Short mmCIF file of C-alpha atoms in Angstrom, two decimals:
data_model
loop_
_atom_site.label_atom_id
_atom_site.label_comp_id
_atom_site.label_asym_id
_atom_site.label_seq_id
_atom_site.Cartn_x
_atom_site.Cartn_y
_atom_site.Cartn_z
CA MET A 43 0.75 86.56 -47.62
CA THR A 44 3.65 88.14 -49.49
CA ALA A 45 7.24 87.01 -49.06
CA GLU A 46 9.53 88.89 -46.66
CA LEU A 47 13.30 89.00 -46.20
CA TRP A 48 14.69 89.22 -42.66
CA ASP A 49 18.21 89.98 -41.46
CA VAL A 50 18.88 87.66 -38.51
CA SER A 51 21.73 88.08 -36.04
CA ARG A 52 20.95 85.05 -33.85
CA LEU A 53 19.28 81.78 -34.86
CA ARG A 54 17.94 79.14 -32.48
CA PHE A 55 16.13 75.85 -33.15
CA ALA A 56 13.91 73.79 -30.86
CA GLU A 57 12.56 70.37 -31.85
CA THR A 58 8.92 69.66 -31.03
CA ALA A 59 6.68 66.61 -31.23
CA PRO A 60 4.90 65.91 -34.54
CA PRO A 61 1.35 67.31 -34.71
CA ALA A 62 -1.51 65.06 -33.68
CA LEU A 63 -3.98 64.13 -36.41
CA THR A 64 -7.48 62.80 -36.15
CA ALA A 65 -8.20 59.49 -37.86
CA ALA A 66 -10.20 61.33 -40.52
CA GLN A 67 -7.37 63.80 -41.20
CA ARG A 68 -4.82 61.02 -41.52
CA THR A 69 -7.05 59.05 -43.90
CA THR A 70 -7.66 62.13 -46.04
CA MET A 71 -3.95 62.94 -46.05
CA ASP A 72 -2.99 59.41 -47.07
CA HIS A 73 -5.56 59.33 -49.87
CA ALA A 74 -4.40 62.73 -51.17
CA TRP A 75 -0.78 61.58 -51.12
CA THR A 76 -1.64 58.39 -52.98
CA ALA A 77 -3.38 60.45 -55.66
CA ALA A 78 -0.37 62.78 -55.92
CA VAL A 79 2.01 59.84 -56.38
CA ARG A 80 -0.28 58.34 -58.99
CA ALA A 81 -0.06 61.61 -60.92
CA ASN A 82 3.71 61.91 -60.41
CA PRO A 83 5.36 58.54 -59.59
CA THR A 84 8.71 60.21 -58.88
CA LEU A 85 7.36 61.71 -55.63
CA PHE A 86 9.05 60.23 -52.57
CA ASP A 87 7.67 60.34 -49.03
CA GLY A 88 11.07 61.09 -47.51
CA PRO A 89 11.87 62.78 -44.21
CA VAL A 90 11.58 66.55 -43.86
CA ALA A 91 12.11 69.09 -41.11
CA ALA A 92 8.86 71.05 -40.93
CA LEU A 93 8.15 74.42 -39.38
CA THR A 94 5.69 74.44 -36.46
CA GLY A 95 6.29 77.98 -35.22
CA PHE A 96 8.74 80.84 -34.86
CA GLU A 97 9.37 83.94 -32.78
CA ARG A 98 11.38 87.05 -33.61
CA ASP A 99 12.79 89.55 -31.12
CA ASP A 100 13.78 93.19 -31.38
CA ALA A 101 17.50 92.35 -31.32
CA GLY A 102 17.37 90.41 -34.61
CA GLY A 103 16.98 86.98 -33.03
CA LEU A 104 14.87 84.24 -34.56
CA SER A 105 13.71 81.15 -32.65
CA VAL A 106 12.37 78.35 -34.85
CA SER A 107 10.26 75.41 -33.68
CA TRP A 108 10.42 72.39 -35.96
CA THR A 109 9.40 68.75 -36.11
CA ARG A 110 10.23 65.58 -38.04
CA LEU A 111 7.65 64.73 -40.70
CA THR A 112 7.54 63.29 -44.21
CA TYR A 113 6.57 64.89 -47.51
CA ARG A 114 2.97 63.63 -47.39
CA TYR A 115 2.24 66.10 -44.62
CA ARG A 116 2.35 68.87 -47.22
CA VAL A 117 -1.19 68.01 -48.25
CA LEU A 118 -2.38 69.12 -44.81
CA ARG A 119 -2.20 72.69 -46.08
CA GLY A 120 -5.38 72.03 -48.03
CA LEU A 121 -7.34 70.45 -45.18
CA PRO A 122 -9.65 72.51 -42.95
CA ASP A 123 -8.74 72.52 -39.22
CA ALA A 124 -5.55 70.54 -39.85
CA PRO A 125 -2.43 71.33 -37.77
CA ALA A 126 -0.42 74.22 -39.15
CA VAL A 127 2.86 72.98 -40.61
CA ALA A 128 4.99 74.69 -43.24
CA ALA A 129 8.20 74.01 -45.09
CA LEU A 130 11.75 74.80 -44.02
CA PHE A 131 14.18 75.14 -46.90
CA VAL A 132 17.65 76.28 -47.87
CA ALA A 133 18.68 78.19 -50.99
CA VAL A 134 22.07 79.22 -52.35
CA LEU A 135 22.78 82.41 -54.28
CA GLN A 136 25.47 81.38 -56.78
CA PRO A 137 27.06 84.40 -58.47
CA CYS A 138 29.26 84.51 -61.55
CA ASP A 139 32.54 86.38 -61.46
CA ASP A 140 30.96 88.88 -63.88
CA GLY A 141 28.21 89.81 -61.40
CA ARG A 142 25.37 87.69 -62.78
CA LEU A 143 23.33 85.26 -60.68
CA LEU A 144 22.53 81.62 -61.47
CA VAL A 145 18.93 80.44 -61.40
CA GLY A 146 17.50 77.09 -62.44
CA ARG A 147 14.18 75.84 -63.81
CA MET A 148 12.67 72.82 -62.06
CA SER A 149 12.18 69.84 -64.37
CA PRO A 150 8.75 68.33 -65.15
CA THR A 151 9.24 65.41 -62.74
CA THR A 152 9.87 67.58 -59.67
CA SER A 153 7.26 68.82 -57.21
CA ALA A 154 7.31 72.31 -58.80
CA PRO A 155 7.72 71.82 -62.56
CA GLY A 156 8.70 74.91 -64.51
CA ARG A 157 9.44 77.04 -61.44
CA TRP A 158 12.61 79.16 -61.43
CA GLN A 159 14.59 79.23 -58.22
CA SER A 160 18.06 79.32 -56.72
CA PRO A 161 19.74 75.96 -56.03
CA GLY A 162 18.26 74.55 -52.84
CA GLY A 163 15.41 72.52 -51.47
CA THR A 164 13.34 71.36 -48.54
CA LEU A 165 15.34 70.85 -45.38
CA GLU A 166 15.96 67.29 -44.24
CA PRO A 167 16.16 66.61 -40.49
CA PRO A 168 19.46 65.63 -38.87
CA GLY A 169 19.92 62.08 -37.61
CA ASP A 170 17.87 60.89 -34.66
CA GLY A 171 18.90 62.72 -31.53
CA ALA A 172 20.98 65.29 -33.43
CA ALA A 173 20.24 68.99 -33.15
CA LEU A 174 19.28 71.25 -36.02
CA ASP A 175 21.68 74.18 -36.26
CA LEU A 176 23.48 76.46 -38.70
CA ASP A 177 26.07 73.79 -39.55
CA VAL A 178 23.32 71.36 -40.57
CA LEU A 179 21.72 74.06 -42.74
CA ARG A 180 25.06 74.85 -44.39
CA LEU A 181 25.80 71.17 -45.13
CA HIS A 182 22.36 70.68 -46.65
CA ALA A 183 22.71 73.82 -48.75
CA ALA A 184 26.08 72.63 -50.12
CA ARG A 185 24.57 69.24 -50.99
CA GLU A 186 21.64 70.82 -52.82
CA LEU A 187 24.02 73.09 -54.72
CA ALA A 188 26.07 70.08 -55.83
CA GLU A 189 23.06 67.92 -56.72
CA GLU A 190 21.42 70.62 -58.85
CA THR A 191 24.39 72.36 -60.47
CA GLY A 192 27.38 70.01 -60.21
CA SER A 193 29.21 72.46 -57.95
CA ASP A 194 32.09 71.28 -55.75
CA THR A 195 31.83 74.23 -53.34
CA PRO A 196 32.45 72.98 -49.77
CA ALA A 197 29.91 73.72 -47.05
CA ASP A 198 32.27 75.92 -45.06
CA ALA A 199 32.61 78.26 -48.06
CA LEU A 200 28.91 79.16 -47.94
CA VAL A 201 28.13 82.42 -46.14
CA PRO A 202 24.83 82.65 -44.22
CA GLY A 203 22.51 85.39 -45.42
CA PRO A 204 19.01 86.58 -44.64
CA VAL A 205 16.01 84.43 -43.77
CA VAL A 206 13.01 84.54 -46.07
CA ARG A 207 9.40 84.15 -45.02
CA GLY A 208 7.71 82.54 -48.01
CA ALA A 209 4.30 83.34 -49.42
CA ARG A 210 2.85 80.05 -48.09
CA GLY A 211 4.28 80.42 -44.59
CA SER A 212 7.59 78.67 -45.21
CA LEU A 213 10.93 79.76 -43.78
CA GLY A 214 14.00 79.70 -45.99
CA PHE A 215 17.65 80.11 -45.05
CA LEU A 216 19.71 81.81 -47.75
CA PHE A 217 23.44 81.30 -48.30
CA SER A 218 25.91 82.93 -50.67
CA ALA A 219 28.46 80.85 -52.58
CA PRO A 220 31.82 82.14 -53.84
CA PRO A 221 31.69 83.54 -57.39
CA ARG A 222 32.53 81.14 -60.24
CA PRO A 223 33.28 81.76 -63.92
CA ALA A 224 30.13 81.72 -66.05
CA ARG A 225 31.55 79.08 -68.40
CA GLU A 226 32.34 76.79 -65.47
CA LEU A 227 28.83 77.09 -64.06
CA ARG A 228 27.24 76.23 -67.40
CA GLU A 229 29.63 73.36 -68.13
CA ARG A 230 29.23 71.79 -64.69
CA HIS A 231 25.43 71.81 -64.97
CA ALA A 232 25.55 70.45 -68.52
CA GLU A 233 27.84 67.60 -67.47
CA LEU A 234 25.65 66.79 -64.47
CA ALA A 235 22.54 66.74 -66.67
CA ARG A 236 24.19 64.47 -69.25
CA THR A 237 25.30 62.03 -66.55
CA GLU A 238 21.89 61.87 -64.88
CA ILE A 239 19.97 61.49 -68.16
CA ALA A 240 22.34 58.70 -69.22
CA SER A 241 21.55 56.88 -65.97
CA GLY A 242 17.80 57.28 -66.49
CA VAL A 243 17.32 60.11 -64.01
CA ASP A 244 15.85 63.52 -64.84
CA PRO A 245 18.02 66.39 -63.53
CA GLU A 246 16.30 68.61 -60.98
CA PHE A 247 17.12 71.67 -63.11
CA ASP A 248 16.31 71.12 -66.78
CA ARG A 249 17.72 74.57 -67.58
CA VAL A 250 19.93 77.16 -65.91
CA GLU A 251 20.26 80.84 -66.72
CA LEU A 252 22.68 83.55 -65.60
CA ILE A 253 20.72 86.73 -64.97
CA GLY A 254 22.22 90.19 -64.77
CA SER A 255 19.28 92.27 -63.54
CA LEU A 256 15.82 92.15 -62.02
CA SER A 257 14.30 92.80 -65.43
CA GLU A 258 16.03 89.71 -66.82
CA LEU A 259 14.70 87.67 -63.91
CA ARG A 260 11.16 88.90 -64.44
CA ALA A 261 11.39 88.10 -68.15
CA LEU A 262 12.06 84.39 -67.55
CA PRO A 263 9.31 82.16 -68.99
CA GLY A 264 7.48 80.57 -66.08
CA PRO A 265 6.74 81.16 -62.40
CA LEU A 266 9.36 82.27 -59.87
CA ALA A 267 9.86 80.88 -56.37
CA SER A 268 8.16 83.23 -53.92
CA TYR A 269 11.45 84.40 -52.42
CA LEU A 270 13.47 84.73 -55.63
CA GLU A 271 12.65 88.32 -56.59
CA LEU A 272 13.38 89.57 -53.06
CA ALA A 273 16.68 87.69 -52.97
CA ALA A 274 17.63 89.05 -56.39
CA GLU A 275 16.77 92.59 -55.31
CA ARG A 276 19.16 92.20 -52.40
CA PHE A 277 21.83 90.63 -54.63
CA PHE A 278 21.67 93.37 -57.26
CA GLY A 279 21.42 96.10 -54.65
CA ALA A 280 18.01 97.32 -55.80
#
């Protein structure tokens, strides 16, 4: 499956029950998660909002079914006959005031070491009983932007953009941030990285770059997030 970018005029969410697992599937999942944590002790089995289905209509509407899971359910993607669940994520396109776009490289201790992507991450579910909606997405996107780049951009300054269908079946919700000076973007990330390293924490982005074209993006050393080239094409007007 190749990634796709969709323009959405109406977005709806419906919470569903978590998928049922057989005893054998749960045991296999737990063993696989234990092995993954042994290989990367920084992995955390925190809560996630997972995609269970979606439906598009001819008027640009998108209805998303989701459920509350934890990160260990990701290993189900490798199990035969396991329930189909995929990731929901947010990503923020952060431009410079000179027209370039910020991208970051995931550090070795993350779940995708060496991968280049926009600031963002897997969607966390709202509190128990709370609904998932555009405001929740926007708040999560602003938090990811701050945690990965040091930005102080408020959530209400983020503009919703297209939805991306990822190569592994994920759905991502893209936002655009207001432009910032290039020097400010670099200095904020550098200060964030220094602070986190001093406290014994690896920054999520071990490197950021400001790219001015698709060719510069494609020349980056390492893999790209499945949606990134499509998002950059839209950003640069290609």
